[in-house]
Amino acid sequence: MSTLSEAPPRGLERTYSRWASLVVLCAGTLMTILDGNIVTVAMPAIQRDLGFSAPGLAWVVNAYLIPFGGLLLLVGRLGDLVGRKRMFTAGLAVFTAASVLCGLATSQGVLIAARAVQGVGGAMASAVVLGMLFALFPEPRELARAIAVFSAVGAGGGALGTFLGGALTQALNWHWIFLINLPIGIAAWFAAVRVLAPEQGGGLARGADYPGAALVTGALMLTVYVIVGTGERSLTATVPLAALALALFVAFTVRQARAARPLLRLRLFRSRLLTGANAVQILMIGTMFGFQFIGALYVQRVLGFSELLTGTAFLPAPVVIGVLMLGLSARTIGRFGAYRVLLAGLVLIVAGMALLSRAPADGSYLTDVLPPLLLLAFGFAAAMPALTGLAMAGAREEDAGLASGLFNTTQVVGGSLGLAVLSTLAAGRTDGLVARGAELLPATAAGYQLAFRGAALIAAAALVLAAGVLRGRD
């Protein structure tokens, strides 16, 4: 007969350790994902407090996303060299420290700089997670369950950030959307140190493509800077900056073709499936992330919702996404195929954005926001797992880790560019109408309508691209 003092069987102990590790990895990832979205509801409060312009306000988000996306490939490679656990715990430490600086910021410059450091820490923690999951769960069935849990946490976490941002901003103030990361980050760091198994990396002597990382990060940052500031600069000032961004991308491509240890092996792009799936993701994530930003502003500035009510208004989205991804997505894809499920999800996203483009200045949440919000949630819950499966199916086994890093990178790039384009459209339309004598409220609503129409067109482009490039490729 067993007693409480006896140790559990070795098999049970290993199972507990692996699933406890999954919890730690999900917690760390959730914290970084939430911080990419939690600021959306707090934007008006941050703008009032620190005096941001409308285009400049987008940099509170972009300053986090651009280093995050630009560094994922490099820190993923460094994780292989120094050990993934070491990279993950270091990323949590950097992210938590930068969160405190964000929470204490009293000027635009300090907040944007601290957000950039947060992005670096977020990339360090996030880039190695999928590789750690594959090492933890070598058995296919358990790996599928772990990936389902991880995907639901990631997808639902983005929308959940809107609710938490509103609750913290109204109950306390916007500084606490960042300061709350201090106890969470410390707890996650200690848990990671105790629970995650140590790994021996290959050693820094094997090298990484630092010049390539510098080129692609600079290109991404400059591209978004050009898009966000288009309305504030003349054409003669914009064209040289755009040309410089293009030159940096070309230089990065040349570097990858010639480097002994490239950051991104160009042979990956020979796969039509992988390349097409990443291109579709840029458009789809650009639509969804732009919606989270613009939608939150519409609910606050046009409908007059408080921060807490705004967060609550968006809460159905993570609930729907989480339930569908955990309960139905794998079975639906297994029955109908990833291609068909992806197209169905994109159709719902296009429909949701088209409905939102009709949201008027005297709109109502129940009739003008909730129905398209649910359509977008259903569409994203269907499309994202299907798109992930198609992207990873297009990579050879030896390139699986690199393909995963590329997929994470294009996800962040899509979010950054979508936010930049849609926020610029909204601000330009509103400013133009106000300059011609229109009242502020209807002009603001008209700006958001234009942004939603732009998002619908981007989603439609994703649908057309997926139908043409990924056809019949399950």
XYZ file of C-alpha atoms in Angstrom:
474
model
C 0.000 0.000 0.000
C 1.368 3.439 -0.861
C 1.668 6.249 1.619
C 1.848 10.026 1.324
C 5.568 9.882 2.035
C 6.325 7.723 -1.002
C 7.578 9.363 -4.188
C 5.342 9.164 -7.240
C 6.253 6.748 -10.007
C 8.924 8.028 -12.396
C 6.552 8.158 -15.330
C 4.048 10.306 -13.427
C 6.838 12.560 -12.207
C 8.043 13.167 -15.747
C 4.505 13.872 -16.968
C 3.947 16.392 -14.196
C 7.274 18.072 -14.922
C 6.520 18.415 -18.631
C 3.026 19.831 -18.134
C 4.283 22.126 -15.370
C 6.898 23.338 -17.852
C 4.127 23.996 -20.376
C 2.316 26.124 -17.793
C 5.478 28.167 -17.169
C 6.130 28.657 -20.882
C 2.508 29.679 -21.486
C 2.621 32.116 -18.557
C 5.767 33.804 -19.842
C 4.425 33.971 -23.378
C 1.060 35.282 -22.205
C 2.737 38.140 -20.363
C 4.634 39.244 -23.481
C 1.574 38.895 -25.732
C -0.662 40.796 -23.341
C 1.751 43.709 -23.323
C 1.490 43.995 -27.071
C -2.247 44.660 -26.662
C -2.902 45.846 -23.120
C -2.033 49.439 -23.992
C -4.796 49.825 -26.595
C -7.551 50.778 -24.167
C -5.170 52.985 -22.178
C -4.170 54.975 -25.273
C -6.453 57.983 -24.675
C -5.260 58.240 -21.061
C -1.598 58.003 -22.139
C -2.202 60.594 -24.857
C -3.801 63.032 -22.423
C -1.104 62.529 -19.800
C 1.998 62.675 -22.018
C 0.721 64.817 -24.912
C 1.190 62.417 -27.828
C 0.019 63.371 -31.321
C -2.344 60.924 -33.045
C 0.335 59.371 -35.318
C 2.910 59.475 -32.522
C 0.583 57.583 -30.206
C 0.919 54.493 -32.395
C 4.591 54.368 -31.442
C 3.638 53.345 -27.913
C 2.678 50.039 -29.563
C 5.164 50.015 -32.442
C 8.160 50.670 -30.186
C 7.395 47.308 -28.583
C 6.496 45.345 -31.696
C 9.344 46.355 -34.006
C 12.307 45.158 -31.887
C 10.182 42.164 -30.891
C 9.664 41.123 -34.502
C 13.071 42.185 -35.765
C 15.019 40.250 -33.150
C 13.064 36.963 -33.055
C 15.295 35.249 -35.597
C 18.543 36.379 -33.946
C 17.610 35.542 -30.360
C 16.167 32.233 -31.510
C 19.567 31.399 -32.965
C 21.311 32.638 -29.802
C 19.004 30.422 -27.753
C 20.340 27.422 -29.669
C 23.885 28.551 -28.846
C 23.614 29.513 -25.157
C 20.702 27.278 -24.116
C 16.983 27.922 -24.490
C 16.225 27.992 -20.763
C 18.927 30.603 -20.248
C 17.538 32.759 -23.070
C 13.946 32.389 -21.798
C 14.761 33.370 -18.197
C 16.976 36.261 -19.343
C 14.134 37.501 -21.544
C 11.709 37.422 -18.609
C 14.165 39.448 -16.513
C 14.694 42.097 -19.222
C 10.965 42.302 -19.929
C 10.050 42.715 -16.253
C 12.672 45.417 -15.623
C 11.553 47.344 -18.716
C 7.931 47.081 -17.560
C 8.845 48.905 -14.371
C 10.494 51.680 -16.423
C 7.335 51.962 -18.545
C 5.194 52.226 -15.430
C 7.379 55.001 -14.010
C 7.606 56.968 -17.281
C 6.600 60.632 -17.172
C 7.609 61.637 -20.720
C 7.067 60.400 -24.264
C 10.736 59.584 -24.829
C 11.138 57.504 -21.686
C 7.958 55.511 -22.365
C 8.869 54.755 -25.984
C 12.455 53.805 -25.065
C 11.263 51.516 -22.271
C 8.711 49.926 -24.605
C 11.535 49.167 -27.043
C 13.496 47.418 -24.276
C 10.325 45.497 -23.430
C 10.236 44.338 -27.042
C 13.802 43.047 -26.757
C 12.919 41.076 -23.615
C 9.735 39.772 -25.195
C 11.649 38.503 -28.220
C 14.210 36.770 -25.994
C 11.491 34.955 -24.053
C 9.224 34.111 -27.002
C 11.652 32.996 -29.693
C 12.710 29.788 -27.934
C 9.327 28.588 -26.654
C 8.253 26.444 -29.626
C 11.626 24.722 -29.673
C 11.279 23.956 -25.965
C 7.772 22.569 -26.509
C 8.965 20.210 -29.234
C 11.726 18.970 -26.918
C 9.300 18.513 -24.000
C 6.644 16.596 -25.984
C 8.245 14.229 -28.514
C 5.100 12.050 -28.681
C 2.830 13.392 -31.492
C -0.486 13.180 -29.644
C 0.804 14.992 -26.551
C 2.587 17.525 -28.750
C -0.711 18.275 -30.524
C -2.409 18.870 -27.163
C 0.435 21.096 -25.977
C 0.396 23.148 -29.182
C -3.400 23.541 -28.913
C -3.074 24.889 -25.378
C -0.206 27.167 -26.354
C -2.044 28.500 -29.443
C -5.204 29.206 -27.438
C -3.195 31.090 -24.812
C -1.473 33.144 -27.491
C -4.571 33.949 -29.541
C -6.860 34.591 -26.586
C -4.189 36.533 -24.731
C -4.051 39.223 -27.376
C -7.751 39.997 -27.020
C -7.692 39.536 -23.244
C -5.163 42.354 -23.005
C -7.864 44.808 -24.061
C -10.010 43.858 -21.066
C -7.149 43.969 -18.554
C -5.944 47.288 -19.918
C -9.353 48.840 -19.381
C -9.801 47.409 -15.901
C -6.385 48.531 -14.640
C -6.562 51.969 -16.278
C -9.943 52.794 -14.787
C -9.426 51.197 -11.374
C -5.942 52.675 -10.887
C -4.257 54.489 -13.806
C -2.427 53.642 -17.028
C 0.920 53.228 -15.245
C -0.376 50.025 -13.650
C -0.828 48.207 -16.957
C 2.971 48.001 -16.879
C 3.684 47.872 -13.137
C 1.472 44.794 -12.750
C 4.154 42.886 -14.658
C 6.602 43.212 -11.751
C 5.056 40.572 -9.431
C 3.980 38.416 -12.384
C 7.415 38.567 -13.990
C 9.214 37.735 -10.756
C 6.921 34.769 -10.121
C 7.328 33.519 -13.712
C 11.128 33.861 -13.509
C 11.403 31.871 -10.276
C 9.034 29.226 -11.648
C 11.061 28.956 -14.860
C 14.311 28.551 -12.912
C 12.797 25.795 -10.757
C 10.671 23.911 -13.290
C 12.370 24.110 -16.696
C 15.101 21.576 -17.347
C 18.521 23.097 -18.142
C 19.832 22.805 -21.677
C 23.387 22.832 -22.979
C 23.625 25.093 -25.992
C 25.979 24.639 -28.900
C 28.255 27.449 -27.720
C 28.706 30.999 -28.993
C 31.752 29.910 -30.976
C 29.357 28.585 -33.626
C 28.319 32.168 -34.292
C 25.186 34.032 -35.389
C 24.486 36.538 -38.127
C 24.618 39.803 -36.178
C 25.000 42.061 -39.256
C 21.955 40.376 -40.786
C 19.946 40.983 -37.622
C 20.958 44.646 -37.625
C 19.924 45.047 -41.273
C 16.477 43.438 -40.946
C 15.683 45.210 -37.661
C 16.684 48.583 -39.129
C 14.628 47.901 -42.248
C 11.510 47.010 -40.260
C 11.798 49.985 -37.928
C 12.336 52.432 -40.783
C 9.435 50.992 -42.785
C 6.942 51.513 -39.976
C 8.379 54.962 -39.249
C 7.770 55.931 -42.880
C 4.170 54.652 -42.796
C 3.243 56.195 -39.435
C 4.687 59.620 -40.269
C 3.403 59.861 -43.848
C 0.687 62.355 -42.905
C 3.195 64.626 -41.114
C 5.893 64.696 -43.836
C 6.021 65.891 -47.420
C 6.386 63.457 -50.306
C 9.940 64.643 -50.931
C 10.865 63.669 -47.364
C 9.011 60.351 -47.439
C 10.425 58.923 -50.688
C 14.111 58.892 -49.599
C 13.215 57.192 -46.314
C 11.171 54.545 -48.134
C 14.053 53.997 -50.558
C 16.456 53.553 -47.641
C 14.156 50.978 -46.037
C 13.997 49.057 -49.328
C 17.785 49.223 -49.632
C 18.154 47.734 -46.156
C 15.847 44.837 -47.073
C 17.868 44.232 -50.260
C 21.116 44.338 -48.276
C 19.667 41.828 -45.797
C 18.724 39.485 -48.646
C 22.213 39.720 -50.175
C 23.760 39.128 -46.754
C 21.678 35.999 -46.207
C 22.681 34.625 -49.615
C 26.401 35.029 -48.849
C 26.708 34.559 -45.058
C 28.334 31.347 -43.818
C 25.744 31.088 -41.028
C 22.759 33.128 -42.254
C 20.059 34.298 -39.918
C 17.429 33.203 -42.453
C 18.257 30.489 -44.999
C 16.786 31.695 -48.269
C 16.027 28.158 -49.435
C 12.987 28.294 -47.150
C 11.289 30.596 -49.624
C 11.438 27.952 -52.351
C 8.445 26.392 -50.602
C 5.344 27.960 -52.132
C 3.318 26.715 -49.184
C 5.520 28.259 -46.496
C 6.041 31.527 -48.371
C 2.351 31.882 -49.196
C 1.233 31.117 -45.644
C 3.586 33.760 -44.229
C 2.386 36.325 -46.766
C -1.235 35.578 -45.873
C -0.395 35.899 -42.194
C 1.090 39.383 -42.630
C -2.202 40.568 -44.149
C -4.473 38.714 -41.725
C -2.630 39.773 -38.563
C -2.376 43.322 -39.897
C -6.165 43.353 -40.145
C -6.771 41.891 -36.695
C -4.222 43.961 -34.804
C -5.368 47.147 -36.487
C -8.929 46.264 -35.475
C -7.943 45.854 -31.798
C -6.334 49.308 -31.803
C -8.901 51.211 -33.893
C -11.861 49.320 -32.450
C -10.907 50.216 -28.891
C -10.575 53.881 -29.870
C -13.980 53.836 -31.599
C -15.707 52.388 -28.530
C -14.086 54.972 -26.251
C -14.034 58.142 -28.325
C -17.223 57.692 -30.355
C -19.486 55.560 -28.159
C -18.157 57.167 -24.976
C -17.280 53.974 -23.092
C -14.995 54.122 -20.068
C -11.743 52.143 -20.030
C -13.329 49.346 -17.985
C -16.434 49.150 -20.178
C -14.240 49.110 -23.287
C -12.242 46.197 -21.940
C -15.435 44.360 -21.019
C -16.883 45.038 -24.482
C -14.003 43.151 -26.096
C -14.021 40.256 -23.616
C -16.246 37.967 -25.767
C -13.440 37.716 -28.332
C -10.843 35.832 -26.222
C -13.609 33.606 -24.798
C -14.788 32.576 -28.279
C -11.231 32.168 -29.577
C -10.135 30.046 -26.628
C -13.186 27.762 -26.663
C -13.049 27.183 -30.422
C -9.301 26.611 -30.599
C -9.274 24.144 -27.721
C -12.487 22.337 -28.549
C -13.143 22.443 -32.282
C -10.238 23.647 -34.424
C -8.251 20.384 -34.586
C -11.351 18.286 -35.357
C -12.641 20.777 -37.925
C -9.308 20.908 -39.732
C -9.080 17.115 -39.630
C -12.489 16.779 -41.265
C -12.439 19.563 -43.870
C -8.721 20.248 -44.360
C -6.637 23.272 -43.381
C -7.126 25.041 -46.720
C -10.933 25.073 -46.563
C -10.987 26.052 -42.874
C -8.554 28.900 -43.563
C -10.703 30.263 -46.387
C -13.854 30.054 -44.256
C -12.129 31.926 -41.436
C -10.899 34.666 -43.783
C -14.409 35.078 -45.236
C -15.733 35.697 -41.704
C -12.943 38.223 -41.035
C -13.749 40.134 -44.235
C -17.445 40.165 -43.315
C -16.721 41.379 -39.789
C -14.546 44.261 -40.981
C -17.089 45.220 -43.642
C -19.799 45.436 -40.963
C -17.555 47.565 -38.755
C -16.938 50.011 -41.610
C -20.602 51.041 -41.270
C -20.293 51.942 -37.554
C -21.666 55.513 -37.303
C -21.077 58.396 -34.906
C -24.371 57.602 -33.128
C -23.737 53.851 -33.136
C -24.576 51.221 -30.534
C -22.363 48.483 -29.112
C -25.007 45.766 -29.399
C -25.820 46.456 -33.042
C -22.646 48.001 -34.496
C -19.766 46.413 -32.546
C -20.728 43.074 -30.977
C -21.908 41.240 -34.159
C -18.742 42.045 -36.164
C -16.614 41.357 -33.079
C -18.036 37.826 -32.880
C -17.552 37.293 -36.618
C -13.906 38.323 -36.277
C -13.392 36.030 -33.285
C -14.937 33.023 -35.080
C -12.930 33.804 -38.204
C -9.610 34.172 -36.409
C -10.176 31.025 -34.322
C -10.706 29.068 -37.542
C -8.015 30.687 -39.683
C -5.044 30.886 -37.314
C -4.522 27.179 -36.473
C -5.138 26.234 -40.116
C -2.613 28.806 -41.319
C -0.037 27.647 -38.753
C -0.380 24.053 -39.893
C 0.008 25.008 -43.561
C 3.098 27.121 -42.859
C 4.861 24.416 -40.857
C 3.908 21.728 -43.392
C 5.862 23.672 -45.999
C 9.173 23.306 -44.131
C 11.547 20.385 -44.145
C 12.221 18.685 -40.820
C 15.700 20.204 -40.460
C 14.218 23.676 -41.044
C 11.293 23.353 -38.621
C 12.821 25.616 -35.968
C 13.746 28.302 -38.477
C 10.300 28.101 -40.091
C 8.741 28.579 -36.659
C 10.887 31.652 -36.057
C 9.953 33.060 -39.461
C 6.252 32.497 -38.760
C 6.521 34.333 -35.431
C 8.404 37.163 -37.124
C 5.862 37.713 -39.906
C 3.117 37.687 -37.281
C 4.689 40.622 -35.472
C 5.579 42.412 -38.706
C 1.984 42.112 -39.885
C 0.685 43.556 -36.622
C 3.092 46.490 -36.758
C 2.398 47.372 -40.378
C -1.355 46.919 -40.032
C -1.444 49.232 -37.040
C 0.696 51.810 -38.806
C -1.389 51.840 -41.998
C -4.818 51.851 -40.355
C -3.997 54.407 -37.656
C -2.544 56.717 -40.338
C -5.695 56.333 -42.459
C -7.944 57.157 -39.507
C -5.922 60.154 -38.343
C -5.573 61.592 -41.872
C -9.291 61.323 -42.587
C -10.291 62.885 -39.263
C -7.801 65.749 -39.541
C -8.915 66.485 -43.104
C -12.585 66.687 -42.156
C -11.908 68.853 -39.103
C -9.808 71.219 -41.234
C -12.812 71.619 -43.555
C -15.065 72.563 -40.645
C -16.604 69.240 -39.606
C -17.421 68.590 -35.951
C -14.932 66.438 -34.068
C -17.178 63.472 -33.191
C -18.512 62.709 -36.695
C -15.068 63.409 -38.147
C -13.519 60.932 -35.718
C -16.139 58.307 -36.590
C -15.509 58.869 -40.301
C -11.781 58.323 -39.746
C -12.415 55.013 -38.029
C -14.848 53.961 -40.772
C -12.127 54.541 -43.355
C -9.682 52.492 -41.287
C -12.185 49.630 -41.026
C -12.754 49.734 -44.792
C -9.009 49.574 -45.256
C -8.862 46.574 -42.910
C -11.622 44.842 -44.889
C -9.647 45.341 -48.111
C -6.483 43.942 -46.487
C -8.414 40.898 -45.263
C -9.927 40.452 -48.733
C -6.406 40.534 -50.194
C -5.416 37.804 -47.718
C -8.406 35.735 -48.857
C -7.552 36.111 -52.552
C -3.894 35.298 -51.906
C -4.747 32.224 -49.839
C -7.221 30.978 -52.447
C -4.676 31.320 -55.225
C -1.374 30.327 -53.616
C -2.460 27.721 -51.057
C -5.147 26.020 -53.150
C -5.309 22.279 -52.573
C -2.297 22.319 -50.202
C -3.402 20.706 -46.922
